[in-house]
mmCIF file of C-alpha atoms and ligand atoms in Angstrom:
data_model
loop_
_atom_site.group_PDB
_atom_site.id
_atom_site.type_symbol
_atom_site.label_atom_id
_atom_site.label_comp_id
_atom_site.label_asym_id
_atom_site.label_seq_id
_atom_site.Cartn_x
_atom_site.Cartn_y
_atom_site.Cartn_z
ATOM 1 C CA UNK A 544 -5.801 -16.145 -20.343
ATOM 2 C CA UNK A 545 -3.264 -17.705 -17.996
ATOM 3 C CA UNK A 546 -0.356 -15.898 -19.640
ATOM 4 C CA UNK A 547 -2.268 -12.631 -19.617
ATOM 5 C CA UNK A 548 -2.646 -13.006 -15.864
ATOM 6 C CA UNK A 549 1.084 -13.652 -15.511
ATOM 7 C CA UNK A 550 1.804 -10.530 -17.587
ATOM 8 C CA UNK A 551 -0.324 -8.480 -15.200
ATOM 9 C CA UNK A 552 1.547 -10.030 -12.235
ATOM 10 C CA UNK A 553 4.885 -9.088 -13.856
ATOM 11 C CA UNK A 554 3.646 -5.532 -14.297
ATOM 12 C CA UNK A 555 2.727 -5.559 -10.592
ATOM 13 C CA UNK A 556 6.322 -6.603 -9.795
ATOM 14 C CA UNK A 557 7.647 -3.618 -11.788
ATOM 15 C CA UNK A 558 5.134 -1.328 -10.026
ATOM 16 C CA UNK A 559 6.260 -2.554 -6.588
ATOM 17 C CA UNK A 560 9.973 -2.247 -7.359
ATOM 18 C CA UNK A 561 9.435 1.342 -8.535
ATOM 19 C CA UNK A 562 7.621 2.127 -5.258
ATOM 20 C CA UNK A 563 9.832 1.549 -2.202
ATOM 21 C CA UNK A 564 8.036 4.357 -0.299
ATOM 22 C CA UNK A 565 4.457 5.735 -0.462
ATOM 23 C CA UNK A 566 5.899 8.872 -2.107
ATOM 24 C CA UNK A 567 7.424 6.774 -4.888
ATOM 25 C CA UNK A 568 4.163 4.834 -5.258
ATOM 26 C CA UNK A 569 2.400 8.150 -5.887
ATOM 27 C CA UNK A 570 5.058 9.196 -8.432
ATOM 28 C CA UNK A 571 4.702 5.845 -10.233
ATOM 29 C CA UNK A 572 0.893 6.113 -10.239
ATOM 30 C CA UNK A 573 1.024 9.716 -11.521
ATOM 31 C CA UNK A 574 3.284 8.558 -14.375
ATOM 32 C CA UNK A 575 0.801 5.850 -15.343
ATOM 33 C CA UNK A 576 -2.130 8.284 -15.143
ATOM 34 C CA UNK A 577 -0.290 10.846 -17.282
ATOM 35 C CA UNK A 578 0.259 8.161 -19.929
ATOM 36 C CA UNK A 579 -3.503 7.447 -19.883
ATOM 37 C CA UNK A 580 -4.408 11.109 -20.536
ATOM 38 C CA UNK A 581 -5.305 12.005 -16.953
ATOM 39 C CA UNK A 582 -4.646 15.611 -16.011
ATOM 40 C CA UNK A 583 -3.170 16.610 -12.657
ATOM 41 C CA UNK A 584 -5.087 19.385 -10.948
ATOM 42 C CA UNK A 585 -5.206 21.088 -7.563
ATOM 43 C CA UNK A 586 -7.745 20.798 -4.740
ATOM 44 C CA UNK A 587 -10.380 23.415 -5.532
ATOM 45 C CA UNK A 588 -9.089 23.732 -9.112
ATOM 46 C CA UNK A 589 -10.480 22.457 -12.414
ATOM 47 C CA UNK A 590 -12.057 18.995 -12.526
ATOM 48 C CA UNK A 591 -11.210 17.549 -15.944
ATOM 49 C CA UNK A 592 -13.098 14.413 -17.070
ATOM 50 C CA UNK A 593 -9.981 12.353 -16.336
ATOM 51 C CA UNK A 594 -8.137 14.017 -13.471
ATOM 52 C CA UNK A 595 -6.275 13.551 -10.208
ATOM 53 C CA UNK A 596 -4.982 15.364 -7.160
ATOM 54 C CA UNK A 597 -1.955 14.007 -5.280
ATOM 55 C CA UNK A 598 -0.626 15.062 -1.907
ATOM 56 C CA UNK A 599 2.255 13.489 0.036
ATOM 57 C CA UNK A 600 1.681 9.718 -0.033
ATOM 58 C CA UNK A 601 -1.989 9.869 -1.091
ATOM 59 C CA UNK A 602 -3.891 10.413 -4.339
ATOM 60 C CA UNK A 603 -7.488 10.808 -5.561
ATOM 61 C CA UNK A 604 -8.159 10.097 -9.251
ATOM 62 C CA UNK A 605 -11.434 10.174 -11.146
ATOM 63 C CA UNK A 606 -13.106 9.566 -14.449
ATOM 64 C CA UNK A 607 -16.458 11.207 -15.243
ATOM 65 C CA UNK A 608 -18.734 12.227 -18.107
ATOM 66 C CA UNK A 609 -18.603 16.058 -18.271
ATOM 67 C CA UNK A 610 -21.851 16.299 -20.268
ATOM 68 C CA UNK A 611 -24.211 14.962 -17.601
ATOM 69 C CA UNK A 612 -24.884 16.256 -14.089
ATOM 70 C CA UNK A 613 -23.120 14.135 -11.509
ATOM 71 C CA UNK A 614 -25.481 12.082 -9.352
ATOM 72 C CA UNK A 615 -23.340 9.331 -7.811
ATOM 73 C CA UNK A 616 -19.899 7.906 -7.056
ATOM 74 C CA UNK A 617 -18.344 4.480 -7.476
ATOM 75 C CA UNK A 618 -15.247 4.504 -5.312
ATOM 76 C CA UNK A 619 -12.230 2.234 -5.210
ATOM 77 C CA UNK A 620 -10.079 2.556 -2.084
ATOM 78 C CA UNK A 621 -6.678 1.177 -1.077
ATOM 79 C CA UNK A 622 -3.584 2.165 0.906
ATOM 80 C CA UNK A 623 -0.112 3.072 -0.322
ATOM 81 C CA UNK A 624 1.900 2.414 2.856
ATOM 82 C CA UNK A 625 3.460 -0.769 4.216
ATOM 83 C CA UNK A 626 5.080 -1.521 7.580
ATOM 84 C CA UNK A 627 8.829 -0.858 7.557
ATOM 85 C CA UNK A 628 11.757 0.727 9.398
ATOM 86 C CA UNK A 629 12.070 4.522 9.336
ATOM 87 C CA UNK A 630 15.167 6.609 9.949
ATOM 88 C CA UNK A 631 15.108 8.810 13.043
ATOM 89 C CA UNK A 632 15.660 12.607 12.804
ATOM 90 C CA UNK A 633 19.101 12.378 14.461
ATOM 91 C CA UNK A 634 20.066 8.865 13.443
ATOM 92 C CA UNK A 635 23.848 8.730 13.938
ATOM 93 C CA UNK A 636 24.922 6.004 16.342
ATOM 94 C CA UNK A 637 28.459 4.681 16.857
ATOM 95 C CA UNK A 638 28.871 1.525 18.936
ATOM 96 C CA UNK A 639 31.782 -0.941 19.106
ATOM 97 C CA UNK A 640 33.648 0.970 16.398
ATOM 98 C CA UNK A 641 30.662 0.456 14.097
ATOM 99 C CA UNK A 642 28.492 3.136 12.506
ATOM 100 C CA UNK A 643 24.736 2.534 12.677
ATOM 101 C CA UNK A 644 21.438 4.335 12.073
ATOM 102 C CA UNK A 645 18.705 4.829 14.632
ATOM 103 C CA UNK A 646 15.400 3.526 13.249
ATOM 104 C CA UNK A 647 11.789 3.323 14.380
ATOM 105 C CA UNK A 648 9.253 0.657 13.443
ATOM 106 C CA UNK A 649 6.409 1.938 11.249
ATOM 107 C CA UNK A 650 3.205 -0.086 11.644
ATOM 108 C CA UNK A 651 3.081 -3.765 12.518
ATOM 109 C CA UNK A 652 6.232 -4.945 10.735
ATOM 110 C CA UNK A 653 7.352 -8.574 11.134
ATOM 111 C CA UNK A 654 10.739 -7.330 12.284
ATOM 112 C CA UNK A 655 12.539 -10.690 12.140
ATOM 113 C CA UNK A 656 12.165 -10.575 8.355
ATOM 114 C CA UNK A 657 14.391 -7.466 8.186
ATOM 115 C CA UNK A 658 17.475 -9.314 9.415
ATOM 116 C CA UNK A 659 20.326 -10.144 7.006
ATOM 117 C CA UNK A 660 18.828 -8.228 4.070
ATOM 118 C CA UNK A 661 20.478 -5.870 1.597
ATOM 119 C CA UNK A 662 18.746 -2.603 2.479
ATOM 120 C CA UNK A 663 18.462 0.600 0.475
ATOM 121 C CA UNK A 664 16.982 3.943 1.558
ATOM 122 C CA UNK A 665 13.985 5.748 0.096
ATOM 123 C CA UNK A 666 11.487 8.483 0.875
ATOM 124 C CA UNK A 667 11.729 12.249 0.664
ATOM 125 C CA UNK A 668 13.784 15.083 2.079
ATOM 126 C CA UNK A 669 13.003 18.730 2.620
ATOM 127 C CA UNK A 670 15.804 21.069 1.489
ATOM 128 C CA UNK A 671 16.427 24.795 1.486
ATOM 129 C CA UNK A 672 15.913 25.819 -2.149
ATOM 130 C CA UNK A 673 16.458 29.023 -4.102
ATOM 131 C CA UNK A 674 15.361 32.260 -2.355
ATOM 132 C CA UNK A 675 15.157 30.281 0.921
ATOM 133 C CA UNK A 676 12.015 28.449 -0.276
ATOM 134 C CA UNK A 677 11.487 24.899 0.993
ATOM 135 C CA UNK A 678 11.709 22.165 -1.592
ATOM 136 C CA UNK A 679 10.744 18.508 -1.297
ATOM 137 C CA UNK A 680 12.757 15.919 -3.201
ATOM 138 C CA UNK A 681 12.339 12.192 -3.629
ATOM 139 C CA UNK A 682 15.231 9.997 -2.501
ATOM 140 C CA UNK A 683 15.900 6.458 -3.713
ATOM 141 C CA UNK A 684 19.231 4.826 -2.908
ATOM 142 C CA UNK A 685 19.101 1.409 -4.563
ATOM 143 C CA UNK A 686 22.429 0.180 -3.182
ATOM 144 C CA UNK A 687 22.882 -2.118 -0.170
ATOM 145 C CA UNK A 688 23.984 0.734 2.129
ATOM 146 C CA UNK A 689 22.504 -0.763 5.299
ATOM 147 C CA UNK A 690 21.976 -4.177 6.875
ATOM 148 C CA UNK A 691 20.872 -5.649 10.211
ATOM 149 C CA UNK A 692 22.952 -8.780 10.916
ATOM 150 C CA UNK A 693 21.308 -11.424 13.050
ATOM 151 C CA UNK A 694 23.065 -12.571 16.237
ATOM 152 C CA UNK A 695 25.021 -15.799 15.626
ATOM 153 C CA UNK A 696 23.315 -18.917 16.984
ATOM 154 C CA UNK A 697 26.402 -19.628 19.141
ATOM 155 C CA UNK A 698 25.653 -16.418 21.059
ATOM 156 C CA UNK A 699 21.913 -17.091 21.409
ATOM 157 C CA UNK A 700 21.599 -20.710 22.563
ATOM 158 C CA UNK A 701 18.010 -20.218 23.756
ATOM 159 C CA UNK A 702 16.685 -19.381 20.302
ATOM 160 C CA UNK A 703 15.309 -22.891 19.721
ATOM 161 C CA UNK A 704 13.453 -23.007 23.041
ATOM 162 C CA UNK A 705 12.566 -19.373 23.770
ATOM 163 C CA UNK A 706 12.260 -18.236 20.129
ATOM 164 C CA UNK A 707 13.831 -15.208 18.517
ATOM 165 C CA UNK A 708 13.365 -12.171 20.745
ATOM 166 C CA UNK A 709 13.992 -8.757 19.208
ATOM 167 C CA UNK A 710 13.893 -5.438 21.035
ATOM 168 C CA UNK A 711 12.769 -2.672 18.664
ATOM 169 C CA UNK A 712 15.104 -0.119 20.273
ATOM 170 C CA UNK A 713 18.283 -2.128 20.701
ATOM 171 C CA UNK A 714 18.277 -4.913 18.079
ATOM 172 C CA UNK A 715 17.209 -3.240 14.838
ATOM 173 C CA UNK A 716 19.805 -0.499 14.214
ATOM 174 C CA UNK A 717 21.295 -1.238 10.784
ATOM 175 C CA UNK A 718 25.057 -1.142 10.269
ATOM 176 C CA UNK A 719 26.101 1.338 7.587
ATOM 177 C CA UNK A 720 29.924 1.234 7.856
ATOM 178 C CA UNK A 721 32.945 1.856 10.032
ATOM 179 C CA UNK A 722 32.970 4.326 12.923
ATOM 180 C CA UNK A 723 35.208 6.795 11.105
ATOM 181 C CA UNK A 724 32.809 7.084 8.147
ATOM 182 C CA UNK A 725 30.741 10.203 7.522
ATOM 183 C CA UNK A 726 27.573 11.061 9.400
ATOM 184 C CA UNK A 727 24.238 10.287 7.760
ATOM 185 C CA UNK A 728 23.423 13.811 6.580
ATOM 186 C CA UNK A 729 26.778 14.038 4.767
ATOM 187 C CA UNK A 730 26.219 10.625 3.175
ATOM 188 C CA UNK A 731 22.789 11.677 2.009
ATOM 189 C CA UNK A 732 24.120 14.958 0.598
ATOM 190 C CA UNK A 733 26.830 13.073 -1.305
ATOM 191 C CA UNK A 734 24.289 10.640 -2.766
ATOM 192 C CA UNK A 735 22.137 13.562 -3.919
ATOM 193 C CA UNK A 736 25.070 15.746 -4.922
ATOM 194 C CA UNK A 737 23.950 18.703 -2.801
ATOM 195 C CA UNK A 738 25.384 20.699 0.105
ATOM 196 C CA UNK A 739 24.682 18.899 3.423
ATOM 197 C CA UNK A 740 23.653 22.176 5.092
ATOM 198 C CA UNK A 741 20.711 22.471 2.688
ATOM 199 C CA UNK A 742 19.091 19.278 4.013
ATOM 200 C CA UNK A 743 16.629 20.256 6.741
ATOM 201 C CA UNK A 744 14.435 17.197 7.428
ATOM 202 C CA UNK A 745 13.400 13.843 6.019
ATOM 203 C CA UNK A 746 10.784 11.109 5.844
ATOM 204 C CA UNK A 747 13.149 8.250 4.997
ATOM 205 C CA UNK A 748 12.781 4.507 5.284
ATOM 206 C CA UNK A 749 14.594 1.284 4.463
ATOM 207 C CA UNK A 750 13.686 -1.166 1.702
ATOM 208 C CA UNK A 751 14.830 -4.608 0.573
ATOM 209 C CA UNK A 752 16.777 -4.563 -2.687
ATOM 210 C CA UNK A 753 15.862 -8.050 -3.865
ATOM 211 C CA UNK A 754 13.700 -7.576 -6.972
ATOM 212 C CA UNK A 755 10.115 -8.826 -6.950
ATOM 213 C CA UNK A 756 9.616 -12.037 -8.908
ATOM 214 C CA UNK A 757 7.245 -14.795 -9.886
ATOM 215 C CA UNK A 758 8.067 -18.128 -8.259
ATOM 216 C CA UNK A 759 7.050 -21.735 -7.708
ATOM 217 C CA UNK A 760 7.636 -24.416 -10.373
ATOM 218 C CA UNK A 761 4.817 -23.027 -12.540
ATOM 219 C CA UNK A 762 5.230 -19.325 -11.693
ATOM 220 C CA UNK A 763 2.068 -19.583 -9.564
ATOM 221 C CA UNK A 764 3.490 -17.323 -6.855
ATOM 222 C CA UNK A 765 4.602 -13.712 -6.483
ATOM 223 C CA UNK A 766 7.400 -13.010 -3.996
ATOM 224 C CA UNK A 767 7.741 -9.302 -3.315
ATOM 225 C CA UNK A 768 7.829 -6.610 -0.645
ATOM 226 C CA UNK A 769 4.784 -4.396 0.026
ATOM 227 C CA UNK A 770 2.254 -6.712 -1.678
ATOM 228 C CA UNK A 771 0.025 -5.397 1.145
ATOM 229 C CA UNK A 772 -1.167 -3.101 -0.287
ATOM 230 C CA UNK A 773 0.577 -2.063 -3.515
ATOM 231 C CA UNK A 774 -1.165 -5.006 -5.205
ATOM 232 C CA UNK A 775 -4.479 -3.201 -4.610
ATOM 233 C CA UNK A 776 -3.055 0.215 -5.605
ATOM 234 C CA UNK A 777 -1.851 -1.299 -8.890
ATOM 235 C CA UNK A 778 -5.260 -2.886 -9.545
ATOM 236 C CA UNK A 779 -7.152 0.331 -8.691
ATOM 237 C CA UNK A 780 -4.921 2.445 -10.949
ATOM 238 C CA UNK A 781 -5.122 0.075 -13.914
ATOM 239 C CA UNK A 782 -8.894 -0.346 -13.544
ATOM 240 C CA UNK A 783 -9.454 3.405 -13.403
ATOM 241 C CA UNK A 784 -7.269 3.981 -16.462
ATOM 242 C CA UNK A 785 -9.464 1.560 -18.443
ATOM 243 C CA UNK A 786 -12.938 2.392 -17.063
ATOM 244 C CA UNK A 787 -15.866 3.957 -18.878
ATOM 245 C CA UNK A 788 -17.882 5.470 -16.049
ATOM 246 C CA UNK A 789 -21.565 4.709 -15.568
ATOM 247 C CA UNK A 790 -23.849 7.535 -16.840
ATOM 248 C CA UNK A 791 -23.923 10.506 -14.433
ATOM 249 C CA UNK A 792 -21.551 8.680 -12.076
ATOM 250 C CA UNK A 793 -17.914 9.437 -11.331
ATOM 251 C CA UNK A 794 -15.563 6.468 -11.011
ATOM 252 C CA UNK A 795 -13.068 7.506 -8.314
ATOM 253 C CA UNK A 796 -10.026 5.761 -6.842
ATOM 254 C CA UNK A 797 -8.657 7.066 -3.544
ATOM 255 C CA UNK A 798 -5.329 5.646 -2.393
ATOM 256 C CA UNK A 799 -4.315 6.688 1.097
ATOM 257 C CA UNK A 800 -1.102 6.731 3.102
ATOM 258 C CA UNK A 801 -0.994 5.857 6.818
ATOM 259 C CA UNK A 802 -3.436 2.923 6.937
ATOM 260 C CA UNK A 803 -0.844 0.882 8.807
ATOM 261 C CA UNK A 804 -0.830 3.432 11.638
ATOM 262 C CA UNK A 805 -4.577 4.015 11.912
ATOM 263 C CA UNK A 806 -5.451 6.420 9.036
ATOM 264 C CA UNK A 807 -5.971 9.419 11.363
ATOM 265 C CA UNK A 808 -3.708 11.814 9.456
ATOM 266 C CA UNK A 809 -4.242 14.799 7.154
ATOM 267 C CA UNK A 810 -4.309 12.709 3.972
ATOM 268 C CA UNK A 811 -5.236 9.401 5.593
ATOM 269 C CA UNK A 812 -8.548 7.617 5.052
ATOM 270 C CA UNK A 813 -9.868 9.063 8.331
ATOM 271 C CA UNK A 814 -9.516 12.673 7.143
ATOM 272 C CA UNK A 815 -11.986 14.930 5.312
ATOM 273 C CA UNK A 816 -9.728 15.139 2.230
ATOM 274 C CA UNK A 817 -11.713 12.692 0.086
ATOM 275 C CA UNK A 818 -15.028 14.263 1.149
ATOM 276 C CA UNK A 819 -13.750 17.729 0.168
ATOM 277 C CA UNK A 820 -12.616 16.518 -3.246
ATOM 278 C CA UNK A 821 -15.902 14.670 -3.937
ATOM 279 C CA UNK A 822 -17.872 17.790 -2.926
ATOM 280 C CA UNK A 823 -15.714 19.773 -5.332
ATOM 281 C CA UNK A 824 -16.400 17.327 -8.188
ATOM 282 C CA UNK A 825 -20.132 17.736 -7.485
ATOM 283 C CA UNK A 826 -19.957 21.544 -7.446
ATOM 284 C CA UNK A 827 -18.131 21.627 -10.771
ATOM 285 C CA UNK A 828 -20.377 19.057 -12.440
ATOM 286 C CA UNK A 829 -23.889 20.169 -11.483
ATOM 287 C CA UNK A 830 -24.383 17.510 -8.823
ATOM 288 C CA UNK A 831 -26.705 17.464 -5.810
ATOM 289 C CA UNK A 832 -24.769 16.519 -2.718
ATOM 290 C CA UNK A 833 -27.313 14.489 -0.704
ATOM 291 C CA UNK A 834 -28.474 12.465 -3.702
ATOM 292 C CA UNK A 835 -24.930 11.766 -4.873
ATOM 293 C CA UNK A 836 -23.772 10.359 -1.524
ATOM 294 C CA UNK A 837 -26.978 8.357 -1.248
ATOM 295 C CA UNK A 838 -26.048 6.757 -4.525
ATOM 296 C CA UNK A 839 -22.377 6.133 -3.736
ATOM 297 C CA UNK A 840 -20.523 2.999 -2.737
ATOM 298 C CA UNK A 841 -16.954 1.934 -2.103
ATOM 299 C CA UNK A 842 -15.007 -1.137 -3.099
ATOM 300 C CA UNK A 843 -12.297 -1.148 -0.446
ATOM 301 C CA UNK A 844 -9.308 -3.147 -1.677
ATOM 302 C CA UNK A 845 -6.830 -4.671 0.768
ATOM 303 C CA UNK A 846 -5.265 -8.098 0.929
ATOM 304 C CA UNK A 847 -6.658 -11.052 2.885
ATOM 305 C CA UNK A 848 -4.868 -13.863 4.714
ATOM 306 C CA UNK A 849 -4.620 -17.063 2.717
ATOM 307 C CA UNK A 850 -4.718 -20.215 4.860
ATOM 308 C CA UNK A 851 -1.106 -21.015 5.746
ATOM 309 C CA UNK A 852 -0.524 -24.731 5.108
ATOM 310 C CA UNK A 853 1.927 -24.929 8.032
ATOM 311 C CA UNK A 854 -0.470 -23.239 10.458
ATOM 312 C CA UNK A 855 -3.917 -24.447 9.401
ATOM 313 C CA UNK A 856 -5.172 -24.182 12.992
ATOM 314 C CA UNK A 857 -4.875 -20.361 12.859
ATOM 315 C CA UNK A 858 -7.696 -20.181 10.326
ATOM 316 C CA UNK A 859 -11.474 -20.639 10.435
ATOM 317 C CA UNK A 860 -11.952 -24.260 9.232
ATOM 318 C CA UNK A 861 -15.055 -23.571 7.140
ATOM 319 C CA UNK A 862 -13.451 -20.562 5.439
ATOM 320 C CA UNK A 863 -10.119 -21.733 4.058
ATOM 321 C CA UNK A 864 -8.671 -19.270 1.560
ATOM 322 C CA UNK A 865 -6.110 -20.251 -1.066
ATOM 323 C CA UNK A 866 -3.734 -18.399 -3.365
ATOM 324 C CA UNK A 867 -5.057 -18.072 -6.929
ATOM 325 C CA UNK A 868 -8.569 -18.834 -5.672
ATOM 326 C CA UNK A 869 -9.869 -15.430 -6.735
ATOM 327 C CA UNK A 870 -10.799 -12.256 -4.839
ATOM 328 C CA UNK A 871 -11.621 -12.630 -1.146
ATOM 329 C CA UNK A 872 -14.674 -10.955 0.365
ATOM 330 C CA UNK A 873 -13.835 -10.065 3.981
ATOM 331 C CA UNK A 874 -16.631 -10.069 6.542
ATOM 332 C CA UNK A 875 -16.699 -9.452 10.289
ATOM 333 C CA UNK A 876 -19.784 -9.259 12.512
ATOM 334 C CA UNK A 877 -18.071 -6.659 14.719
ATOM 335 C CA UNK A 878 -17.645 -4.293 11.746
ATOM 336 C CA UNK A 879 -13.864 -4.570 11.462
ATOM 337 C CA UNK A 880 -14.715 -4.838 7.772
ATOM 338 C CA UNK A 881 -17.345 -2.713 6.017
ATOM 339 C CA UNK A 882 -18.953 -5.579 4.057
ATOM 340 C CA UNK A 883 -22.572 -6.469 4.677
ATOM 341 C CA UNK A 884 -25.016 -8.876 3.004
ATOM 342 C CA UNK A 885 -26.101 -6.330 0.408
ATOM 343 C CA UNK A 886 -22.660 -4.981 -0.509
ATOM 344 C CA UNK A 887 -21.041 -8.449 -0.533
ATOM 345 C CA UNK A 888 -23.819 -9.685 -2.837
ATOM 346 C CA UNK A 889 -23.115 -6.901 -5.335
ATOM 347 C CA UNK A 890 -19.460 -7.876 -5.435
ATOM 348 C CA UNK A 891 -20.320 -11.580 -5.865
ATOM 349 C CA UNK A 892 -22.449 -10.643 -8.862
ATOM 350 C CA UNK A 893 -19.540 -8.649 -10.304
ATOM 351 C CA UNK A 894 -17.303 -11.734 -9.954
ATOM 352 C CA UNK A 895 -19.883 -13.793 -11.837
ATOM 353 C CA UNK A 896 -19.991 -11.179 -14.606
ATOM 354 C CA UNK A 897 -16.187 -11.204 -14.826
ATOM 355 C CA UNK A 898 -16.129 -15.006 -14.782
ATOM 356 C CA UNK A 899 -13.863 -14.968 -11.749
ATOM 357 C CA UNK A 900 -14.205 -17.200 -8.656
ATOM 358 C CA UNK A 901 -14.501 -15.562 -5.245
ATOM 359 C CA UNK A 902 -13.731 -16.658 -1.677
ATOM 360 C CA UNK A 903 -15.191 -15.562 1.668
ATOM 361 C CA UNK A 904 -12.988 -14.811 4.665
ATOM 362 C CA UNK A 905 -13.868 -14.623 8.316
ATOM 363 C CA UNK A 906 -11.378 -14.732 11.167
ATOM 364 C CA UNK A 907 -11.424 -17.477 13.797
ATOM 365 C CA UNK A 908 -13.803 -16.358 16.565
ATOM 366 C CA UNK A 909 -11.007 -16.605 19.158
ATOM 367 C CA UNK A 910 -8.493 -14.434 17.257
ATOM 368 C CA UNK A 911 -8.639 -10.626 17.027
ATOM 369 C CA UNK A 912 -9.575 -9.529 13.512
ATOM 370 C CA UNK A 913 -7.542 -6.990 11.515
ATOM 371 C CA UNK A 914 -9.137 -4.037 9.764
ATOM 372 C CA UNK A 915 -8.565 -1.692 6.843
ATOM 373 C CA UNK A 916 -9.718 1.582 5.273
ATOM 374 C CA UNK A 917 -13.185 0.213 4.376
ATOM 375 C CA UNK A 918 -14.903 0.919 7.716
ATOM 376 C CA UNK A 919 -13.022 4.236 8.142
ATOM 377 C CA UNK A 920 -13.655 5.631 4.656
ATOM 378 C CA UNK A 921 -17.266 4.512 4.421
ATOM 379 C CA UNK A 922 -18.047 5.881 7.890
ATOM 380 C CA UNK A 923 -16.545 9.280 7.019
ATOM 381 C CA UNK A 924 -18.731 9.470 3.890
ATOM 382 C CA UNK A 925 -21.747 7.481 5.235
ATOM 383 C CA UNK A 926 -21.842 5.292 2.129
ATOM 384 C CA UNK A 927 -22.111 1.568 1.353
ATOM 385 C CA UNK A 928 -18.848 -0.378 1.211
ATOM 386 C CA UNK A 929 -17.468 -3.865 0.785
ATOM 387 C CA UNK A 930 -13.985 -5.034 1.814
ATOM 388 C CA UNK A 931 -12.305 -7.341 -0.668
ATOM 389 C CA UNK A 932 -8.755 -8.214 -1.712
ATOM 390 C CA UNK A 933 -6.343 -10.743 -3.131
ATOM 391 C CA UNK A 934 -5.144 -13.414 -0.732
ATOM 392 C CA UNK A 935 -1.553 -13.546 0.477
ATOM 393 C CA UNK A 936 0.785 -15.192 2.963
ATOM 394 C CA UNK A 937 3.346 -13.585 5.303
ATOM 395 C CA UNK A 938 1.455 -10.298 5.560
ATOM 396 C CA UNK A 939 3.749 -7.522 6.909
ATOM 397 C CA UNK A 940 6.945 -9.468 6.212
ATOM 398 C CA UNK A 941 9.635 -7.603 4.277
ATOM 399 C CA UNK A 942 8.971 -10.162 1.514
ATOM 400 C CA UNK A 943 5.405 -11.358 1.158
ATOM 401 C CA UNK A 944 3.840 -14.104 -0.962
ATOM 402 C CA UNK A 945 0.771 -13.922 -3.199
ATOM 403 C CA UNK A 946 -0.705 -15.866 -6.124
ATOM 404 C CA UNK A 947 0.248 -14.723 -9.623
ATOM 405 C CA UNK A 948 -3.264 -15.160 -11.088
ATOM 406 C CA UNK A 949 -5.031 -13.245 -8.309
ATOM 407 C CA UNK A 950 -4.136 -9.621 -9.258
ATOM 408 C CA UNK A 951 -5.687 -9.992 -12.732
ATOM 409 C CA UNK A 952 -8.773 -11.706 -11.288
ATOM 410 C CA UNK A 953 -9.189 -8.858 -8.783
ATOM 411 C CA UNK A 954 -8.747 -6.362 -11.638
ATOM 412 C CA UNK A 955 -11.477 -8.041 -13.714
ATOM 413 C CA UNK A 956 -13.880 -8.256 -10.765
ATOM 414 C CA UNK A 957 -13.275 -4.604 -9.800
ATOM 415 C CA UNK A 958 -13.876 -3.497 -13.406
ATOM 416 C CA UNK A 959 -17.147 -5.475 -13.493
ATOM 417 C CA UNK A 960 -18.151 -3.950 -10.133
ATOM 418 C CA UNK A 961 -17.611 -0.447 -11.565
ATOM 419 C CA UNK A 962 -19.564 -1.026 -14.776
ATOM 420 C CA UNK A 963 -22.231 -3.550 -13.697
ATOM 421 C CA UNK A 964 -25.640 -2.983 -12.103
ATOM 422 C CA UNK A 965 -25.915 -1.772 -8.490
HETATM 423 ZN ZN1 LIG B 1255 -3.179 -3.671 4.136
#
């Protein structure tokens, strides 16, 4: 069993390394779905028994029995994006005979962790295609083309007393070469082997090139970028590929971009996109709308803070969470999480069925609590939801830490939640 869990963690590492941007995460997920006989379709198009629709950095996938009228949904939710640095539209900067890129901070990145890293570039560009049609292309430059050197300690004597202070405008521009080097658009065109004039716009970001790996003396740990929340996307995809849906119920996984910036975007969890697609599944499968939403619930997957052994005082003392301790049920009386007594109880029962331990997280009462897509998605659909996830350390660092047994335990619990009693 232990080795099986490590194998799943290694597959997660491969999944993360293939997914430096939300767009690449979607491409990787689509590839896995295609291999599991899912059929890509369009919004408003056919709804095959195993199908999916993907748009930008978001995807909705489902599995249903075409021979019975649809009367309910079991939903898995997660987010595809992670905090990072994004390249500005006119990024060329030359300072002190050095060529740099202008970048913006996406979401709540721990920006100190981006210093002194080998950084590649990923995302998508929009180019002028044949007959003047616009074309979108994925970009993945897996070479250390950019880096943000830290200021030497000799030039920052206050660092030990005042701490490291970074200004997001002036201290984060990566160096990409000498002043007389080409401008960014020309570099990009050369990498892609196209004419620079064809490149119109981009959604590009930086990523760390160090491969994800297991670590610790016994391989108990995972060290990787974007564990929040590609770990959950990986679990949701693998669970959906293996599920046999409950009679008359569609098993659906919705993975959204833009959680880290509030989810209020066209294909974010706060939009009507999921609702439209679920309505469409009902129309095509003889379902009754009111009854189906009444009998729907969401397992919202996003990581939880493990108790940091160097900062134990930042955690609620009666709710310590540890790596490899099993899925974490996240609760908050002020509804920052969607869990309630009834929905948490159903997930606990699923953990028992899967023979997996679970943990219960609450924030310290004197610290502001984070949130996730659970409250947003379940509010938009007016359905039951529970917020759960694997535990991790260093959330929003460029390189995060999780337990290597936790992804497989979350997978088993989520599968039991989908197939077990309500
Ligand atoms: Zn997250």
